[in-house]
PDB file of C-alpha atoms in Angstrom:
ATOM      1  CA  MET A   1       6.456  93.697   2.011  1.00 48.00           C
ATOM      2  CA  ILE A   2       7.037  95.396  -1.556  1.00 50.00           C
ATOM      3  CA  SER A   3       4.533  95.428  -4.322  1.00 49.00           C
ATOM      4  CA  GLU A   4       3.611  92.973  -6.622  1.00 54.00           C
ATOM      5  CA  LYS A   5       5.124  92.622  -9.781  1.00 63.00           C
ATOM      6  CA  THR A   6       5.851  90.022 -12.346  1.00 92.00           C
ATOM      7  CA  PHE A   7      10.221  90.298 -12.356  1.00 97.00           C
ATOM      8  CA  TYR A   8      12.227  90.638  -9.709  1.00 97.00           C
ATOM      9  CA  THR A   9      15.788  91.060  -9.148  1.00 98.00           C
ATOM     10  CA  ILE A  10      17.734  89.931  -5.713  1.00 98.00           C
ATOM     11  CA  ILE A  11      21.098  91.425  -5.825  1.00 98.00           C
ATOM     12  CA  VAL A  12      23.445  90.021  -3.166  1.00 97.00           C
ATOM     13  CA  ALA A  13      25.695  92.255  -1.763  1.00 95.00           C
ATOM     14  CA  GLY A  14      26.790  90.744   1.397  1.00 79.00           C
ATOM     15  CA  GLY A  15      29.965  89.746   1.184  1.00 67.00           C
ATOM     16  CA  ASN A  16      33.285  91.493   2.939  1.00 60.00           C
ATOM     17  CA  GLY A  17      35.575  90.933  -0.414  1.00 53.00           C
ATOM     18  CA  THR A  18      38.803  89.703   1.889  1.00 54.00           C
ATOM     19  CA  ARG A  19      40.302  88.576  -1.366  1.00 56.00           C
ATOM     20  CA  MET A  20      40.366  92.206  -2.692  1.00 59.00           C
ATOM     21  CA  ASP A  21      42.628  93.659   0.281  1.00 61.00           C
ATOM     22  CA  ALA A  22      40.659  96.704   0.637  1.00 66.00           C
ATOM     23  CA  SER A  23      39.295  98.599   3.676  1.00 77.00           C
ATOM     24  CA  ILE A  24      35.895  98.437   2.795  1.00 89.00           C
ATOM     25  CA  PRO A  25      33.746  96.014   1.160  1.00 91.00           C
ATOM     26  CA  LYS A  26      34.336  95.215  -2.747  1.00 93.00           C
ATOM     27  CA  GLN A  27      30.768  96.109  -3.818  1.00 95.00           C
ATOM     28  CA  PHE A  28      31.463  99.812  -2.340  1.00 96.00           C
ATOM     29  CA  ILE A  29      34.961 100.176  -4.164  1.00 95.00           C
ATOM     30  CA  GLU A  30      34.507 103.129  -6.906  1.00 95.00           C
ATOM     31  CA  LEU A  31      34.481 102.064 -10.530  1.00 94.00           C
ATOM     32  CA  ASN A  32      34.682 104.719 -12.786  1.00 92.00           C
ATOM     33  CA  GLY A  33      33.471 107.095 -10.420  1.00 93.00           C
ATOM     34  CA  LYS A  34      30.780 105.324  -8.458  1.00 95.00           C
ATOM     35  CA  PRO A  35      30.592 102.127  -6.590  1.00 97.00           C
ATOM     36  CA  ILE A  36      30.718  98.688  -8.211  1.00 97.00           C
ATOM     37  CA  LEU A  37      27.013  98.078  -6.417  1.00 98.00           C
ATOM     38  CA  MET A  38      25.618 101.126  -7.941  1.00 98.00           C
ATOM     39  CA  HIS A  39      26.674 100.066 -11.520  1.00 97.00           C
ATOM     40  CA  THR A  40      25.338  96.763 -10.746  1.00 98.00           C
ATOM     41  CA  ILE A  41      21.910  98.089  -9.625  1.00 98.00           C
ATOM     42  CA  GLU A  42      21.763 100.388 -12.938  1.00 98.00           C
ATOM     43  CA  ALA A  43      22.067  97.355 -15.171  1.00 98.00           C
ATOM     44  CA  PHE A  44      19.004  95.740 -14.094  1.00 98.00           C
ATOM     45  CA  SER A  45      17.176  99.387 -13.934  1.00 98.00           C
ATOM     46  CA  GLU A  46      17.579  99.563 -17.309  1.00 98.00           C
ATOM     47  CA  ASN A  47      16.444  96.546 -18.475  1.00 97.00           C
ATOM     48  CA  LYS A  48      13.458  96.058 -20.428  1.00 96.00           C
ATOM     49  CA  TYR A  49      11.515  93.627 -18.128  1.00 97.00           C
ATOM     50  CA  GLN A  50      11.698  96.582 -15.475  1.00 97.00           C
ATOM     51  CA  PRO A  51      12.370  94.494 -12.441  1.00 97.00           C
ATOM     52  CA  GLU A  52      11.670  95.159  -9.127  1.00 96.00           C
ATOM     53  CA  ILE A  53      15.135  95.442  -7.279  1.00 98.00           C
ATOM     54  CA  ILE A  54      15.884  93.682  -3.625  1.00 98.00           C
ATOM     55  CA  LEU A  55      19.141  94.714  -2.391  1.00 98.00           C
ATOM     56  CA  VAL A  56      20.746  92.172   0.145  1.00 98.00           C
ATOM     57  CA  LEU A  57      23.046  93.939   2.350  1.00 96.00           C
ATOM     58  CA  ALA A  58      25.014  93.160   5.352  1.00 94.00           C
ATOM     59  CA  LYS A  59      23.130  95.066   8.510  1.00 94.00           C
ATOM     60  CA  ALA A  60      26.547  96.681   9.429  1.00 94.00           C
ATOM     61  CA  ASP A  61      26.781  98.204   5.630  1.00 95.00           C
ATOM     62  CA  GLU A  62      23.293  99.988   5.935  1.00 95.00           C
ATOM     63  CA  TYR A  63      24.408 103.095   7.167  1.00 95.00           C
ATOM     64  CA  TYR A  64      27.275 103.313   4.776  1.00 96.00           C
ATOM     65  CA  TRP A  65      25.264 102.660   1.676  1.00 97.00           C
ATOM     66  CA  LYS A  66      22.980 105.496   2.814  1.00 97.00           C
ATOM     67  CA  GLU A  67      25.735 107.692   2.912  1.00 97.00           C
ATOM     68  CA  LEU A  68      26.821 106.550  -0.589  1.00 98.00           C
ATOM     69  CA  ILE A  69      23.520 107.248  -1.714  1.00 98.00           C
ATOM     70  CA  ALA A  70      23.417 110.792  -0.607  1.00 98.00           C
ATOM     71  CA  SER A  71      26.978 111.463  -1.662  1.00 97.00           C
ATOM     72  CA  HIS A  72      26.212 110.104  -5.154  1.00 97.00           C
ATOM     73  CA  GLN A  73      22.671 111.489  -5.481  1.00 97.00           C
ATOM     74  CA  PHE A  74      21.605 108.071  -6.545  1.00 98.00           C
ATOM     75  CA  THR A  75      17.869 107.498  -7.266  1.00 98.00           C
ATOM     76  CA  ILE A  76      17.014 104.306  -8.434  1.00 98.00           C
ATOM     77  CA  PRO A  77      14.325 102.688  -6.292  1.00 97.00           C
ATOM     78  CA  HIS A  78      15.536  99.705  -4.585  1.00 98.00           C
ATOM     79  CA  HIS A  79      14.152  97.778  -1.388  1.00 97.00           C
ATOM     80  CA  VAL A  80      17.045  96.607   1.295  1.00 97.00           C
ATOM     81  CA  VAL A  81      16.928  93.611   3.265  1.00 97.00           C
ATOM     82  CA  PHE A  82      19.628  92.293   5.598  1.00 96.00           C
ATOM     83  CA  GLY A  83      21.564  88.905   4.539  1.00 92.00           C
ATOM     84  CA  GLY A  84      22.433  86.203   6.591  1.00 91.00           C
ATOM     85  CA  LYS A  85      25.340  84.066   7.940  1.00 91.00           C
ATOM     86  CA  GLU A  86      25.645  82.168   4.504  1.00 93.00           C
ATOM     87  CA  ARG A  87      24.685  83.453   1.026  1.00 94.00           C
ATOM     88  CA  PHE A  88      21.963  81.140   1.273  1.00 96.00           C
ATOM     89  CA  ASP A  89      20.548  82.966   4.078  1.00 95.00           C
ATOM     90  CA  SER A  90      20.604  86.190   2.184  1.00 96.00           C
ATOM     91  CA  VAL A  91      18.872  84.657  -0.883  1.00 97.00           C
ATOM     92  CA  LYS A  92      16.674  83.076   1.363  1.00 96.00           C
ATOM     93  CA  ASN A  93      15.753  86.842   3.279  1.00 96.00           C
ATOM     94  CA  GLY A  94      15.450  88.624  -0.437  1.00 97.00           C
ATOM     95  CA  LEU A  95      12.933  85.974  -1.485  1.00 97.00           C
ATOM     96  CA  ALA A  96      10.884  86.434   1.661  1.00 96.00           C
ATOM     97  CA  CYS A  97       9.842  89.997   0.290  1.00 93.00           C
ATOM     98  CA  ILE A  98       8.261  88.423  -2.640  1.00 95.00           C
ATOM     99  CA  SER A  99       4.753  86.930  -2.327  1.00 91.00           C
ATOM    100  CA  ASN A 100       3.624  86.814  -6.093  1.00 93.00           C
ATOM    101  CA  GLN A 101       3.283  83.225  -6.998  1.00 92.00           C
ATOM    102  CA  ASN A 102       4.092  84.022 -10.721  1.00 93.00           C
ATOM    103  CA  ALA A 103       7.359  85.878  -9.951  1.00 97.00           C
ATOM    104  CA  ILE A 104      10.128  85.655 -12.117  1.00 97.00           C
ATOM    105  CA  ILE A 105      13.449  86.366  -9.957  1.00 98.00           C
ATOM    106  CA  ALA A 106      16.843  86.889 -11.106  1.00 98.00           C
ATOM    107  CA  ILE A 107      19.739  86.608  -8.486  1.00 98.00           C
ATOM    108  CA  HIS A 108      22.578  88.304  -9.225  1.00 98.00           C
ATOM    109  CA  ASP A 109      26.324  89.029  -7.801  1.00 97.00           C
ATOM    110  CA  ALA A 110      26.628  92.658  -6.416  1.00 97.00           C
ATOM    111  CA  VAL A 111      30.233  92.651  -7.723  1.00 96.00           C
ATOM    112  CA  ARG A 112      29.311  91.986 -11.584  1.00 97.00           C
ATOM    113  CA  PRO A 113      28.615  95.092 -12.689  1.00 97.00           C
ATOM    114  CA  LEU A 114      29.336  94.636 -16.238  1.00 97.00           C
ATOM    115  CA  VAL A 115      26.243  92.026 -17.374  1.00 97.00           C
ATOM    116  CA  SER A 116      24.847  92.703 -20.352  1.00 97.00           C
ATOM    117  CA  GLN A 117      21.111  93.824 -21.426  1.00 97.00           C
ATOM    118  CA  LYS A 118      21.283  90.775 -23.787  1.00 97.00           C
ATOM    119  CA  THR A 119      22.125  88.368 -20.908  1.00 98.00           C
ATOM    120  CA  ILE A 120      19.653  89.655 -18.607  1.00 98.00           C
ATOM    121  CA  SER A 121      16.743  89.789 -20.692  1.00 97.00           C
ATOM    122  CA  ASN A 122      17.543  86.292 -22.336  1.00 97.00           C
ATOM    123  CA  CYS A 123      17.494  84.797 -18.526  1.00 98.00           C
ATOM    124  CA  PHE A 124      14.351  86.312 -17.618  1.00 97.00           C
ATOM    125  CA  LYS A 125      12.916  85.054 -21.222  1.00 96.00           C
ATOM    126  CA  GLN A 126      14.225  81.665 -20.925  1.00 97.00           C
ATOM    127  CA  ALA A 127      13.370  81.036 -16.973  1.00 97.00           C
ATOM    128  CA  VAL A 128       9.625  81.969 -18.057  1.00 95.00           C
ATOM    129  CA  ALA A 129       9.689  79.422 -20.918  1.00 95.00           C
ATOM    130  CA  ASN A 130      11.647  76.462 -18.778  1.00 96.00           C
ATOM    131  CA  GLY A 131      11.326  77.227 -15.317  1.00 96.00           C
ATOM    132  CA  ASN A 132      14.961  78.553 -14.682  1.00 98.00           C
ATOM    133  CA  ALA A 133      17.905  79.949 -16.631  1.00 98.00           C
ATOM    134  CA  ILE A 134      21.322  80.086 -15.401  1.00 98.00           C
ATOM    135  CA  ALA A 135      24.108  82.237 -17.180  1.00 98.00           C
ATOM    136  CA  ALA A 136      27.112  80.096 -18.036  1.00 98.00           C
ATOM    137  CA  VAL A 137      30.093  80.669 -20.892  1.00 97.00           C
ATOM    138  CA  PRO A 138      32.120  77.483 -21.979  1.00 95.00           C
ATOM    139  CA  SER A 139      35.424  77.071 -20.945  1.00 94.00           C
ATOM    140  CA  LYS A 140      38.187  78.595 -23.218  1.00 92.00           C
ATOM    141  CA  ASP A 141      40.789  77.017 -21.499  1.00 92.00           C
ATOM    142  CA  SER A 142      42.157  73.152 -20.811  1.00 93.00           C
ATOM    143  CA  VAL A 143      40.682  72.034 -17.279  1.00 92.00           C
ATOM    144  CA  ARG A 144      41.843  69.439 -15.251  1.00 93.00           C
ATOM    145  CA  SER A 145      40.804  68.273 -11.878  1.00 93.00           C
ATOM    146  CA  LEU A 146      42.864  67.719  -8.694  1.00 93.00           C
ATOM    147  CA  LYS A 147      41.746  65.176  -6.267  1.00 89.00           C
ATOM    148  CA  LYS A 148      44.268  63.551  -3.732  1.00 89.00           C
ATOM    149  CA  GLY A 149      47.087  64.887  -5.323  1.00 91.00           C
ATOM    150  CA  LEU A 150      46.015  63.082  -8.599  1.00 94.00           C
ATOM    151  CA  SER A 151      45.485  65.543 -11.651  1.00 96.00           C
ATOM    152  CA  VAL A 152      43.182  64.034 -14.514  1.00 93.00           C
ATOM    153  CA  SER A 153      42.315  66.149 -17.718  1.00 94.00           C
ATOM    154  CA  LEU A 154      38.483  67.075 -18.048  1.00 93.00           C
ATOM    155  CA  ASN A 155      36.835  67.354 -21.535  1.00 94.00           C
ATOM    156  CA  ARG A 156      36.591  71.150 -22.137  1.00 92.00           C
ATOM    157  CA  SER A 157      33.805  70.908 -24.286  1.00 91.00           C
ATOM    158  CA  GLU A 158      31.876  69.566 -21.335  1.00 94.00           C
ATOM    159  CA  ILE A 159      32.871  72.599 -19.210  1.00 95.00           C
ATOM    160  CA  TYR A 160      30.982  75.428 -18.457  1.00 96.00           C
ATOM    161  CA  LEU A 161      31.684  78.441 -16.313  1.00 96.00           C
ATOM    162  CA  ILE A 162      28.843  79.613 -14.117  1.00 97.00           C
ATOM    163  CA  GLN A 163      27.586  83.010 -14.033  1.00 98.00           C
ATOM    164  CA  THR A 164      24.897  85.397 -12.666  1.00 98.00           C
ATOM    165  CA  PRO A 165      22.132  86.261 -13.134  1.00 98.00           C
ATOM    166  CA  GLN A 166      20.713  83.092 -12.197  1.00 98.00           C
ATOM    167  CA  THR A 167      16.979  83.367 -12.874  1.00 98.00           C
ATOM    168  CA  PHE A 168      13.809  81.082 -11.538  1.00 98.00           C
ATOM    169  CA  GLN A 169      10.103  81.080 -11.628  1.00 97.00           C
ATOM    170  CA  TYR A 170       8.999  81.619  -7.788  1.00 97.00           C
ATOM    171  CA  GLN A 171       7.756  77.939  -6.752  1.00 96.00           C
ATOM    172  CA  GLN A 172      11.040  76.424  -7.887  1.00 97.00           C
ATOM    173  CA  LEU A 173      13.154  78.926  -5.764  1.00 97.00           C
ATOM    174  CA  LEU A 174      10.400  78.722  -2.992  1.00 97.00           C
ATOM    175  CA  LYS A 175      10.614  74.936  -3.103  1.00 97.00           C
ATOM    176  CA  ALA A 176      14.515  74.809  -3.177  1.00 97.00           C
ATOM    177  CA  TYR A 177      14.984  77.469  -0.332  1.00 97.00           C
ATOM    178  CA  GLU A 178      12.856  75.591   2.085  1.00 96.00           C
ATOM    179  CA  GLN A 179      16.127  72.872   2.360  1.00 96.00           C
ATOM    180  CA  GLU A 180      18.434  73.047   5.040  1.00 95.00           C
ATOM    181  CA  PHE A 181      21.423  74.773   4.165  1.00 95.00           C
ATOM    182  CA  SER A 182      24.634  72.716   2.915  1.00 94.00           C
ATOM    183  CA  GLU A 183      28.055  73.353   2.761  1.00 94.00           C
ATOM    184  CA  ASN A 184      27.661  71.935  -1.200  1.00 95.00           C
ATOM    185  CA  PHE A 185      25.397  74.929  -2.169  1.00 96.00           C
ATOM    186  CA  THR A 186      28.078  76.931  -4.085  1.00 94.00           C
ATOM    187  CA  ASP A 187      25.273  79.040  -5.749  1.00 96.00           C
ATOM    188  CA  ASP A 188      21.387  79.255  -6.154  1.00 98.00           C
ATOM    189  CA  ALA A 189      21.580  76.524  -9.347  1.00 98.00           C
ATOM    190  CA  SER A 190      23.002  73.966  -6.599  1.00 98.00           C
ATOM    191  CA  VAL A 191      20.365  74.891  -4.226  1.00 98.00           C
ATOM    192  CA  ILE A 192      17.332  74.327  -7.080  1.00 98.00           C
ATOM    193  CA  GLU A 193      19.732  70.835  -8.236  1.00 97.00           C
ATOM    194  CA  LYS A 194      19.363  69.615  -4.975  1.00 97.00           C
ATOM    195  CA  ALA A 195      15.553  70.385  -4.664  1.00 97.00           C
ATOM    196  CA  GLY A 196      15.335  68.092  -7.797  1.00 97.00           C
ATOM    197  CA  PHE A 197      14.676  70.502 -10.783  1.00 98.00           C
ATOM    198  CA  GLN A 198      17.009  70.238 -13.819  1.00 98.00           C
ATOM    199  CA  VAL A 199      19.317  73.182 -14.229  1.00 98.00           C
ATOM    200  CA  LYS A 200      19.029  75.010 -17.621  1.00 98.00           C
ATOM    201  CA  LEU A 201      22.185  76.551 -18.859  1.00 98.00           C
ATOM    202  CA  VAL A 202      21.931  79.724 -21.201  1.00 98.00           C
ATOM    203  CA  ASP A 203      24.409  81.738 -22.763  1.00 96.00           C
ATOM    204  CA  GLY A 204      26.126  84.358 -20.468  1.00 96.00           C
ATOM    205  CA  ASP A 205      28.673  87.000 -21.647  1.00 95.00           C
ATOM    206  CA  GLN A 206      32.916  86.691 -21.298  1.00 94.00           C
ATOM    207  CA  PHE A 207      32.783  90.143 -20.203  1.00 95.00           C
ATOM    208  CA  ASN A 208      30.473  89.589 -17.366  1.00 97.00           C
ATOM    209  CA  ILE A 209      33.101  89.247 -15.155  1.00 96.00           C
ATOM    210  CA  LYS A 210      33.269  88.882 -11.093  1.00 96.00           C
ATOM    211  CA  ILE A 211      35.229  91.731  -9.447  1.00 95.00           C
ATOM    212  CA  THR A 212      37.110  89.825  -6.866  1.00 91.00           C
ATOM    213  CA  PHE A 213      40.859  90.668  -7.050  1.00 91.00           C
ATOM    214  CA  PRO A 214      42.567  94.225  -7.707  1.00 90.00           C
ATOM    215  CA  GLU A 215      43.345  93.306 -11.187  1.00 94.00           C
ATOM    216  CA  ASP A 216      39.560  92.808 -11.948  1.00 94.00           C
ATOM    217  CA  LEU A 217      38.865  96.279 -11.404  1.00 93.00           C
ATOM    218  CA  ILE A 218      41.521  97.306 -13.858  1.00 93.00           C
ATOM    219  CA  ILE A 219      39.829  95.087 -16.448  1.00 94.00           C
ATOM    220  CA  ALA A 220      36.322  96.137 -15.620  1.00 94.00           C
ATOM    221  CA  GLU A 221      37.592  99.893 -15.602  1.00 92.00           C
ATOM    222  CA  VAL A 222      38.615  99.338 -19.606  1.00 92.00           C
ATOM    223  CA  LEU A 223      35.664  97.231 -20.132  1.00 91.00           C
ATOM    224  CA  LEU A 224      33.318 100.358 -18.851  1.00 86.00           C
ATOM    225  CA  LYS A 225      35.108 102.962 -20.547  1.00 82.00           C
ATOM    226  CA  ASN A 226      35.115 101.011 -24.287  1.00 81.00           C
ATOM    227  CA  SER A 227      31.473 100.359 -23.853  1.00 75.00           C
ATOM    228  CA  ASN A 228      30.480 104.173 -23.243  1.00 62.00           C
TER     229      ASN A 228
END
């Protein structure tokens, strides 16, 4: 059990990155000289709320992560727990490390290394005030729904693209993760919504991209270089 602290971040890094077509999980691919995951951890370690960092890894990646830590002389404190079959199980395992009833917990994708300090801080602040805070950006493109071969136009002004961090008061998250897993749980917001809580959207960041495909790496490298 890790020490008690008001703010926490659970970084979910259990994916295998099949869409990246790489020999290693995408969170370990180098981006501007170090693994994507290290950039992500650094972003939260630099935040003014100073969250305790919980890293959820696949058990099979434990030794490789230790090798990366040594080779990159990575010293940012973090607590490692192991993931489960589904993302739902991985978050639940991370949550089990926290016993502080007053905790505010941000859950973040390991492969969103460009998250801004403004977004992290706003999510923590709004979760304190409103119970939860889900980073999101309005859709810039026209959007259509396709069901059973029928294409239907949607109102773009009502469409938001969901990001992470998704940040919650401890009691909300604890209740939500007492539910049984459902295939409809696409993210943490969908889990708490099913538990009866209203989802609160807050401003995300257009540059807070999720690195999923090889071309995303190229974009992320340019953005990182321009931010330095």
